[in-house]
Short mmCIF file of N, CA, C and O in Angstrom, two decimals:
data_model
loop_
_atom_site.label_atom_id
_atom_site.label_comp_id
_atom_site.label_asym_id
_atom_site.label_seq_id
_atom_site.Cartn_x
_atom_site.Cartn_y
_atom_site.Cartn_z
N GLU A 6 0.83 -1.19 0.00
CA GLU A 6 0.00 0.00 0.00
C GLU A 6 0.88 1.25 0.00
O GLU A 6 0.59 2.19 -0.72
N GLU A 7 1.92 1.22 0.81
CA GLU A 7 2.84 2.37 0.85
C GLU A 7 3.48 2.59 -0.52
O GLU A 7 3.52 3.72 -1.01
N LYS A 8 3.95 1.51 -1.11
CA LYS A 8 4.61 1.63 -2.41
C LYS A 8 3.65 2.16 -3.46
O LYS A 8 4.02 2.99 -4.30
N ARG A 9 2.41 1.70 -3.43
CA ARG A 9 1.42 2.16 -4.41
C ARG A 9 1.16 3.65 -4.24
O ARG A 9 1.13 4.40 -5.21
N LEU A 10 0.99 4.11 -3.00
CA LEU A 10 0.75 5.53 -2.76
C LEU A 10 1.97 6.37 -3.13
O LEU A 10 1.82 7.47 -3.67
N LEU A 11 3.14 5.86 -2.82
CA LEU A 11 4.36 6.60 -3.20
C LEU A 11 4.45 6.73 -4.71
O LEU A 11 4.77 7.81 -5.24
N ALA A 12 4.18 5.66 -5.42
CA ALA A 12 4.23 5.70 -6.88
C ALA A 12 3.15 6.64 -7.42
O ALA A 12 3.38 7.37 -8.39
N GLN A 13 2.00 6.64 -6.79
CA GLN A 13 0.90 7.51 -7.21
C GLN A 13 1.28 8.97 -7.06
O GLN A 13 0.90 9.81 -7.87
N GLU A 14 2.03 9.28 -6.02
CA GLU A 14 2.47 10.65 -5.80
C GLU A 14 3.74 10.98 -6.57
O GLU A 14 4.22 12.10 -6.53
N GLY A 15 4.30 9.99 -7.25
CA GLY A 15 5.49 10.22 -8.05
C GLY A 15 6.76 10.35 -7.23
O GLY A 15 7.71 11.02 -7.63
N VAL A 16 6.79 9.70 -6.07
CA VAL A 16 7.94 9.79 -5.18
C VAL A 16 8.60 8.41 -5.12
O VAL A 16 7.94 7.39 -5.01
N THR A 17 9.92 8.42 -5.19
CA THR A 17 10.65 7.16 -5.01
C THR A 17 11.58 7.35 -3.83
O THR A 17 12.28 8.36 -3.72
N LEU A 18 11.55 6.38 -2.94
CA LEU A 18 12.43 6.43 -1.77
C LEU A 18 13.63 5.52 -2.05
O LEU A 18 13.49 4.46 -2.65
N PRO A 19 14.78 5.96 -1.57
CA PRO A 19 15.94 5.10 -1.76
C PRO A 19 15.84 3.85 -0.90
O PRO A 19 15.18 3.85 0.15
N GLY A 20 16.46 2.78 -1.33
CA GLY A 20 16.42 1.53 -0.58
C GLY A 20 17.37 1.52 0.60
O GLY A 20 17.32 0.62 1.43
N THR A 21 18.21 2.51 0.72
CA THR A 21 19.18 2.53 1.81
C THR A 21 18.72 3.46 2.92
O THR A 21 17.98 4.40 2.68
N LEU A 22 19.17 3.17 4.09
CA LEU A 22 18.85 4.00 5.25
C LEU A 22 20.08 4.79 5.62
O LEU A 22 21.19 4.40 5.29
N PRO A 23 20.04 5.84 6.30
CA PRO A 23 18.89 6.54 6.83
C PRO A 23 18.23 7.42 5.75
O PRO A 23 18.85 7.81 4.79
N LEU A 24 16.96 7.73 6.00
CA LEU A 24 16.21 8.59 5.09
C LEU A 24 16.44 10.04 5.47
O LEU A 24 16.69 10.37 6.64
N THR A 25 16.32 10.92 4.52
CA THR A 25 16.43 12.35 4.81
C THR A 25 15.14 12.80 5.48
O THR A 25 14.13 12.08 5.47
N GLN A 26 15.18 14.01 6.02
CA GLN A 26 13.98 14.52 6.70
C GLN A 26 12.82 14.66 5.73
O GLN A 26 11.68 14.37 6.07
N ALA A 27 13.09 15.10 4.53
CA ALA A 27 12.04 15.25 3.53
C ALA A 27 11.43 13.89 3.19
O ALA A 27 10.20 13.75 3.06
N GLU A 28 12.28 12.89 3.05
CA GLU A 28 11.79 11.55 2.74
C GLU A 28 10.97 10.98 3.90
O GLU A 28 9.95 10.32 3.69
N GLU A 29 11.42 11.25 5.13
CA GLU A 29 10.67 10.81 6.30
C GLU A 29 9.30 11.47 6.35
O GLU A 29 8.30 10.81 6.67
N ARG A 30 9.23 12.78 6.04
CA ARG A 30 7.95 13.48 6.01
C ARG A 30 7.01 12.87 4.98
O ARG A 30 5.83 12.66 5.24
N ILE A 31 7.56 12.57 3.82
CA ILE A 31 6.74 11.96 2.76
C ILE A 31 6.24 10.60 3.20
O ILE A 31 5.06 10.26 3.02
N LEU A 32 7.13 9.81 3.81
CA LEU A 32 6.74 8.48 4.27
C LEU A 32 5.66 8.58 5.36
O LEU A 32 4.68 7.82 5.36
N LYS A 33 5.82 9.54 6.28
CA LYS A 33 4.81 9.74 7.33
C LYS A 33 3.48 10.15 6.72
O LYS A 33 2.41 9.69 7.15
N LYS A 34 3.53 11.02 5.72
CA LYS A 34 2.32 11.47 5.06
C LYS A 34 1.60 10.30 4.39
O LYS A 34 0.38 10.15 4.50
N VAL A 35 2.35 9.44 3.74
CA VAL A 35 1.78 8.27 3.07
C VAL A 35 1.18 7.33 4.10
O VAL A 35 0.06 6.82 3.92
N ARG A 36 1.89 7.11 5.18
CA ARG A 36 1.36 6.22 6.23
C ARG A 36 0.10 6.79 6.87
O ARG A 36 -0.83 6.06 7.20
N ARG A 37 0.08 8.12 7.04
CA ARG A 37 -1.11 8.77 7.59
C ARG A 37 -2.30 8.60 6.64
O ARG A 37 -3.42 8.33 7.06
N LYS A 38 -2.06 8.72 5.34
CA LYS A 38 -3.12 8.51 4.36
C LYS A 38 -3.66 7.09 4.45
O LYS A 38 -4.86 6.85 4.36
N ILE A 39 -2.75 6.14 4.63
CA ILE A 39 -3.17 4.74 4.74
C ILE A 39 -4.03 4.55 5.99
O ILE A 39 -5.08 3.90 5.95
N ARG A 40 -3.59 5.12 7.12
CA ARG A 40 -4.37 5.01 8.36
C ARG A 40 -5.74 5.68 8.21
O ARG A 40 -6.76 5.14 8.66
N ASN A 41 -5.76 6.85 7.58
CA ASN A 41 -7.02 7.55 7.37
C ASN A 41 -7.96 6.74 6.49
O ASN A 41 -9.17 6.66 6.74
N LYS A 42 -7.41 6.13 5.45
CA LYS A 42 -8.22 5.31 4.55
C LYS A 42 -8.81 4.12 5.32
O LYS A 42 -10.00 3.82 5.19
N GLN A 43 -7.98 3.47 6.12
CA GLN A 43 -8.46 2.33 6.91
C GLN A 43 -9.52 2.77 7.92
O GLN A 43 -10.53 2.10 8.10
N SER A 44 -9.30 3.92 8.54
CA SER A 44 -10.26 4.44 9.51
C SER A 44 -11.59 4.76 8.82
O SER A 44 -12.66 4.47 9.37
N ALA A 45 -11.54 5.34 7.65
CA ALA A 45 -12.76 5.65 6.91
C ALA A 45 -13.51 4.37 6.53
O ALA A 45 -14.73 4.30 6.64
N GLN A 46 -12.78 3.35 6.13
CA GLN A 46 -13.41 2.06 5.79
C GLN A 46 -14.08 1.46 7.03
O GLN A 46 -15.22 0.97 6.95
N ASP A 47 -13.38 1.51 8.16
CA ASP A 47 -13.95 0.98 9.40
C ASP A 47 -15.21 1.76 9.80
O ASP A 47 -16.21 1.18 10.23
N SER A 48 -15.15 3.08 9.63
CA SER A 48 -16.29 3.92 9.96
C SER A 48 -17.49 3.58 9.08
O SER A 48 -18.62 3.46 9.58
N ARG A 49 -17.27 3.41 7.79
CA ARG A 49 -18.37 3.04 6.88
C ARG A 49 -18.93 1.67 7.23
O ARG A 49 -20.15 1.46 7.19
N ARG A 50 -18.06 0.74 7.61
CA ARG A 50 -18.51 -0.60 7.99
C ARG A 50 -19.38 -0.55 9.25
O ARG A 50 -20.46 -1.14 9.31
N ARG A 51 -18.90 0.20 10.26
CA ARG A 51 -19.68 0.33 11.51
C ARG A 51 -21.03 0.99 11.25
O ARG A 51 -22.06 0.58 11.80
N LYS A 52 -21.03 2.02 10.40
CA LYS A 52 -22.27 2.72 10.08
C LYS A 52 -23.25 1.77 9.38
O LYS A 52 -24.45 1.75 9.69
N LYS A 53 -22.74 0.97 8.46
CA LYS A 53 -23.60 0.01 7.75
C LYS A 53 -24.17 -1.02 8.73
O LYS A 53 -25.36 -1.34 8.67
N GLU A 54 -23.35 -1.52 9.64
CA GLU A 54 -23.83 -2.48 10.64
C GLU A 54 -24.91 -1.85 11.51
O GLU A 54 -25.93 -2.46 11.82
N TYR A 55 -24.69 -0.60 11.91
CA TYR A 55 -25.66 0.12 12.74
C TYR A 55 -26.98 0.29 12.00
O TYR A 55 -28.06 0.02 12.55
N LEU A 56 -26.92 0.72 10.73
CA LEU A 56 -28.13 0.91 9.94
C LEU A 56 -28.85 -0.41 9.70
O LEU A 56 -30.09 -0.47 9.75
N ASP A 57 -28.09 -1.47 9.45
CA ASP A 57 -28.71 -2.79 9.27
C ASP A 57 -29.45 -3.21 10.54
O ASP A 57 -30.56 -3.75 10.49
N GLY A 58 -28.82 -2.94 11.68
CA GLY A 58 -29.47 -3.24 12.97
C GLY A 58 -30.74 -2.44 13.16
O GLY A 58 -31.76 -2.97 13.61
N LEU A 59 -30.69 -1.15 12.82
CA LEU A 59 -31.89 -0.31 12.94
C LEU A 59 -33.00 -0.81 12.03
O LEU A 59 -34.17 -0.84 12.42
N GLU A 60 -32.63 -1.19 10.80
CA GLU A 60 -33.63 -1.67 9.86
C GLU A 60 -34.29 -2.95 10.36
O GLU A 60 -35.51 -3.12 10.25
N SER A 61 -33.48 -3.85 10.92
CA SER A 61 -34.06 -5.10 11.42
C SER A 61 -34.95 -4.82 12.64
O SER A 61 -36.01 -5.43 12.79
N ARG A 62 -34.54 -3.89 13.51
CA ARG A 62 -35.37 -3.53 14.66
C ARG A 62 -36.67 -2.89 14.20
O ARG A 62 -37.75 -3.18 14.76
N ALA A 63 -36.60 -2.04 13.18
CA ALA A 63 -37.81 -1.39 12.66
C ALA A 63 -38.76 -2.43 12.08
O ALA A 63 -39.98 -2.35 12.28
N ALA A 64 -38.21 -3.41 11.36
CA ALA A 64 -39.05 -4.46 10.78
C ALA A 64 -39.71 -5.28 11.89
O ALA A 64 -40.90 -5.61 11.80
N ALA A 65 -38.95 -5.60 12.93
CA ALA A 65 -39.50 -6.37 14.05
C ALA A 65 -40.60 -5.58 14.76
O ALA A 65 -41.66 -6.12 15.09
N CYS A 66 -40.37 -4.29 14.96
CA CYS A 66 -41.38 -3.45 15.62
C CYS A 66 -42.63 -3.33 14.76
O CYS A 66 -43.75 -3.33 15.28
N SER A 67 -42.44 -3.24 13.47
CA SER A 67 -43.58 -3.14 12.56
C SER A 67 -44.42 -4.42 12.61
O SER A 67 -45.65 -4.37 12.66
N ALA A 68 -43.75 -5.57 12.62
CA ALA A 68 -44.46 -6.85 12.70
C ALA A 68 -45.21 -6.96 14.03
O ALA A 68 -46.38 -7.38 14.07
N GLN A 69 -44.55 -6.57 15.11
CA GLN A 69 -45.20 -6.62 16.42
C GLN A 69 -46.41 -5.67 16.46
O GLN A 69 -47.45 -6.00 17.02
N ASN A 70 -46.26 -4.51 15.84
CA ASN A 70 -47.34 -3.54 15.79
C ASN A 70 -48.55 -4.13 15.06
O ASN A 70 -49.70 -3.97 15.51
N GLN A 71 -48.31 -4.81 13.95
CA GLN A 71 -49.40 -5.44 13.21
C GLN A 71 -50.10 -6.49 14.07
O GLN A 71 -51.33 -6.57 14.09
N GLU A 72 -49.33 -7.31 14.77
CA GLU A 72 -49.92 -8.33 15.65
C GLU A 72 -50.78 -7.68 16.73
O GLU A 72 -51.88 -8.14 17.02
N LEU A 73 -50.27 -6.60 17.32
CA LEU A 73 -51.01 -5.93 18.38
C LEU A 73 -52.29 -5.29 17.84
O LEU A 73 -53.33 -5.28 18.52
N ARG A 74 -52.24 -4.76 16.63
CA ARG A 74 -53.44 -4.18 16.02
C ARG A 74 -54.51 -5.26 15.82
O ARG A 74 -55.70 -5.02 16.07
N LYS A 75 -54.06 -6.43 15.35
CA LYS A 75 -55.01 -7.55 15.17
C LYS A 75 -55.64 -7.91 16.51
O LYS A 75 -56.85 -8.14 16.60
N LYS A 76 -54.81 -8.00 17.54
CA LYS A 76 -55.30 -8.37 18.87
C LYS A 76 -56.30 -7.34 19.38
O LYS A 76 -57.33 -7.70 19.96
N VAL A 77 -56.04 -6.06 19.15
CA VAL A 77 -56.95 -5.00 19.58
C VAL A 77 -58.29 -5.17 18.87
O VAL A 77 -59.36 -5.06 19.50
N GLN A 78 -58.25 -5.45 17.56
CA GLN A 78 -59.50 -5.65 16.82
C GLN A 78 -60.28 -6.84 17.38
O GLN A 78 -61.51 -6.77 17.56
N GLU A 79 -59.59 -7.95 17.65
CA GLU A 79 -60.26 -9.13 18.21
C GLU A 79 -60.88 -8.81 19.56
O GLU A 79 -62.02 -9.20 19.85
N LEU A 80 -60.13 -8.09 20.40
CA LEU A 80 -60.65 -7.75 21.73
C LEU A 80 -61.83 -6.78 21.65
O LEU A 80 -62.77 -6.87 22.45
N GLU A 81 -61.79 -5.87 20.66
CA GLU A 81 -62.92 -4.95 20.49
C GLU A 81 -64.17 -5.72 20.06
O GLU A 81 -65.28 -5.43 20.52
N LYS A 82 -63.99 -6.71 19.17
CA LYS A 82 -65.13 -7.54 18.77
C LYS A 82 -65.69 -8.31 19.97
O LYS A 82 -66.90 -8.37 20.18
N LEU A 83 -64.79 -8.91 20.74
CA LEU A 83 -65.21 -9.66 21.92
C LEU A 83 -65.92 -8.75 22.91
O LEU A 83 -66.96 -9.11 23.49
N ASN A 84 -65.39 -7.55 23.10
CA ASN A 84 -65.99 -6.59 24.02
C ASN A 84 -67.40 -6.23 23.56
O ASN A 84 -68.34 -6.15 24.37
N GLY A 85 -67.56 -6.00 22.26
CA GLY A 85 -68.89 -5.68 21.72
C GLY A 85 -69.85 -6.82 21.93
O GLY A 85 -71.03 -6.61 22.29
N SER A 86 -69.38 -8.05 21.70
CA SER A 86 -70.23 -9.23 21.89
C SER A 86 -70.65 -9.36 23.35
O SER A 86 -71.83 -9.61 23.66
N LEU A 87 -69.71 -9.20 24.25
CA LEU A 87 -70.03 -9.29 25.68
C LEU A 87 -70.98 -8.19 26.12
O LEU A 87 -71.87 -8.40 26.95
N LEU A 88 -70.81 -7.01 25.55
CA LEU A 88 -71.69 -5.89 25.89
C LEU A 88 -73.12 -6.19 25.43
O LEU A 88 -74.08 -5.94 26.18
N ARG A 89 -73.26 -6.76 24.24
CA ARG A 89 -74.60 -7.13 23.76
C ARG A 89 -75.22 -8.20 24.66
O ARG A 89 -76.41 -8.14 24.98
N GLN A 90 -74.42 -9.18 25.07
CA GLN A 90 -74.93 -10.22 25.97
C GLN A 90 -75.39 -9.63 27.29
O GLN A 90 -76.45 -9.98 27.83
N LEU A 91 -74.60 -8.70 27.82
CA LEU A 91 -74.95 -8.05 29.08
C LEU A 91 -76.24 -7.25 28.94
O LEU A 91 -77.12 -7.31 29.82
N GLN A 92 -76.38 -6.53 27.84
CA GLN A 92 -77.60 -5.75 27.63
C GLN A 92 -78.81 -6.67 27.50
O GLN A 92 -79.89 -6.36 28.00
N ALA A 93 -78.62 -7.83 26.84
CA ALA A 93 -79.72 -8.79 26.72
C ALA A 93 -80.11 -9.33 28.09
O ALA A 93 -81.31 -9.47 28.40
N LEU A 94 -79.14 -9.65 28.92
CA LEU A 94 -79.43 -10.14 30.28
C LEU A 94 -80.15 -9.08 31.11
O LEU A 94 -81.08 -9.38 31.87
N ILE A 95 -79.72 -7.84 30.97
CA ILE A 95 -80.36 -6.75 31.73
C ILE A 95 -81.80 -6.60 31.28
O ILE A 95 -82.72 -6.42 32.09
N LYS A 96 -82.02 -6.71 30.00
CA LYS A 96 -83.37 -6.58 29.46
C LYS A 96 -84.25 -7.72 29.97
O LYS A 96 -85.42 -7.50 30.33
N GLN A 97 -83.69 -8.94 29.99
CA GLN A 97 -84.46 -10.09 30.47
C GLN A 97 -84.85 -9.91 31.93
O GLN A 97 -85.98 -10.17 32.34
N THR A 98 -83.92 -9.49 32.76
CA THR A 98 -84.20 -9.35 34.19
C THR A 98 -85.13 -8.18 34.46
O THR A 98 -85.92 -8.21 35.41
N SER A 99 -85.10 -7.15 33.65
CA SER A 99 -85.98 -6.00 33.90
C SER A 99 -87.40 -6.31 33.48
O SER A 99 -88.34 -5.70 33.98
N ASN A 100 -87.60 -7.27 32.56
CA ASN A 100 -88.95 -7.65 32.12
C ASN A 100 -89.66 -8.50 33.15
O ASN A 100 -90.88 -8.57 33.16
N LYS A 101 -88.92 -9.20 34.01
CA LYS A 101 -89.53 -10.03 35.04
C LYS A 101 -90.13 -9.14 36.12
O LYS A 101 -89.66 -8.04 36.35
N ALA A 102 -91.14 -9.65 36.77
CA ALA A 102 -91.77 -8.90 37.87
C ALA A 102 -90.79 -8.78 39.00
O ALA A 102 -89.98 -9.67 39.24
N ALA A 103 -90.87 -7.70 39.68
CA ALA A 103 -89.96 -7.48 40.80
C ALA A 103 -90.25 -8.49 41.89
O ALA A 103 -91.39 -8.72 42.25
N GLN A 104 -89.23 -9.10 42.39
CA GLN A 104 -89.38 -10.10 43.46
C GLN A 104 -88.85 -9.49 44.75
O GLN A 104 -87.84 -8.81 44.75
N THR A 105 -89.54 -9.81 45.80
CA THR A 105 -89.07 -9.34 47.10
C THR A 105 -88.39 -10.50 47.79
O THR A 105 -88.80 -11.66 47.66
N SER A 106 -87.35 -10.22 48.48
CA SER A 106 -86.64 -11.27 49.21
C SER A 106 -86.20 -10.70 50.54
O SER A 106 -86.13 -9.50 50.74
N THR A 107 -85.93 -11.62 51.44
CA THR A 107 -85.52 -11.24 52.77
C THR A 107 -84.10 -11.74 53.00
O THR A 107 -83.76 -12.86 52.67
N CYS A 108 -83.32 -10.89 53.60
CA CYS A 108 -81.97 -11.26 53.91
C CYS A 108 -81.83 -11.32 55.43
O CYS A 108 -82.26 -10.41 56.13
N VAL A 109 -81.30 -12.40 55.93
CA VAL A 109 -81.16 -12.57 57.36
C VAL A 109 -79.69 -12.48 57.71
O VAL A 109 -78.87 -13.18 57.12
N LEU A 110 -79.38 -11.64 58.65
CA LEU A 110 -77.99 -11.49 59.10
C LEU A 110 -77.86 -12.16 60.44
O LEU A 110 -78.61 -11.90 61.37
N VAL A 111 -76.93 -13.05 60.57
CA VAL A 111 -76.75 -13.79 61.81
C VAL A 111 -75.61 -13.21 62.61
O VAL A 111 -74.63 -12.80 62.16
#
């Protein structure tokens, strides 16, 4: 990677050591570019993983929401049915003649 970036910038480093200060600066600059490139790749990867996680959570929440909506509809139907039954029972008992009863407390 270093060699490719050096060639891209048109710089050739000698194969012998020590390097001059200018050559060291160029080498540091190339290495910094490599680190920055790797960091940017890691950042994009983490962002993609995060977004994938959010998308899967959103899909799961949407599915759960649909299930809960169905359950609410079923419970509303049941509630309506029970309410009609209760009203029918009240009507039946109100049509009967009033009965008197005695309660004894011991």
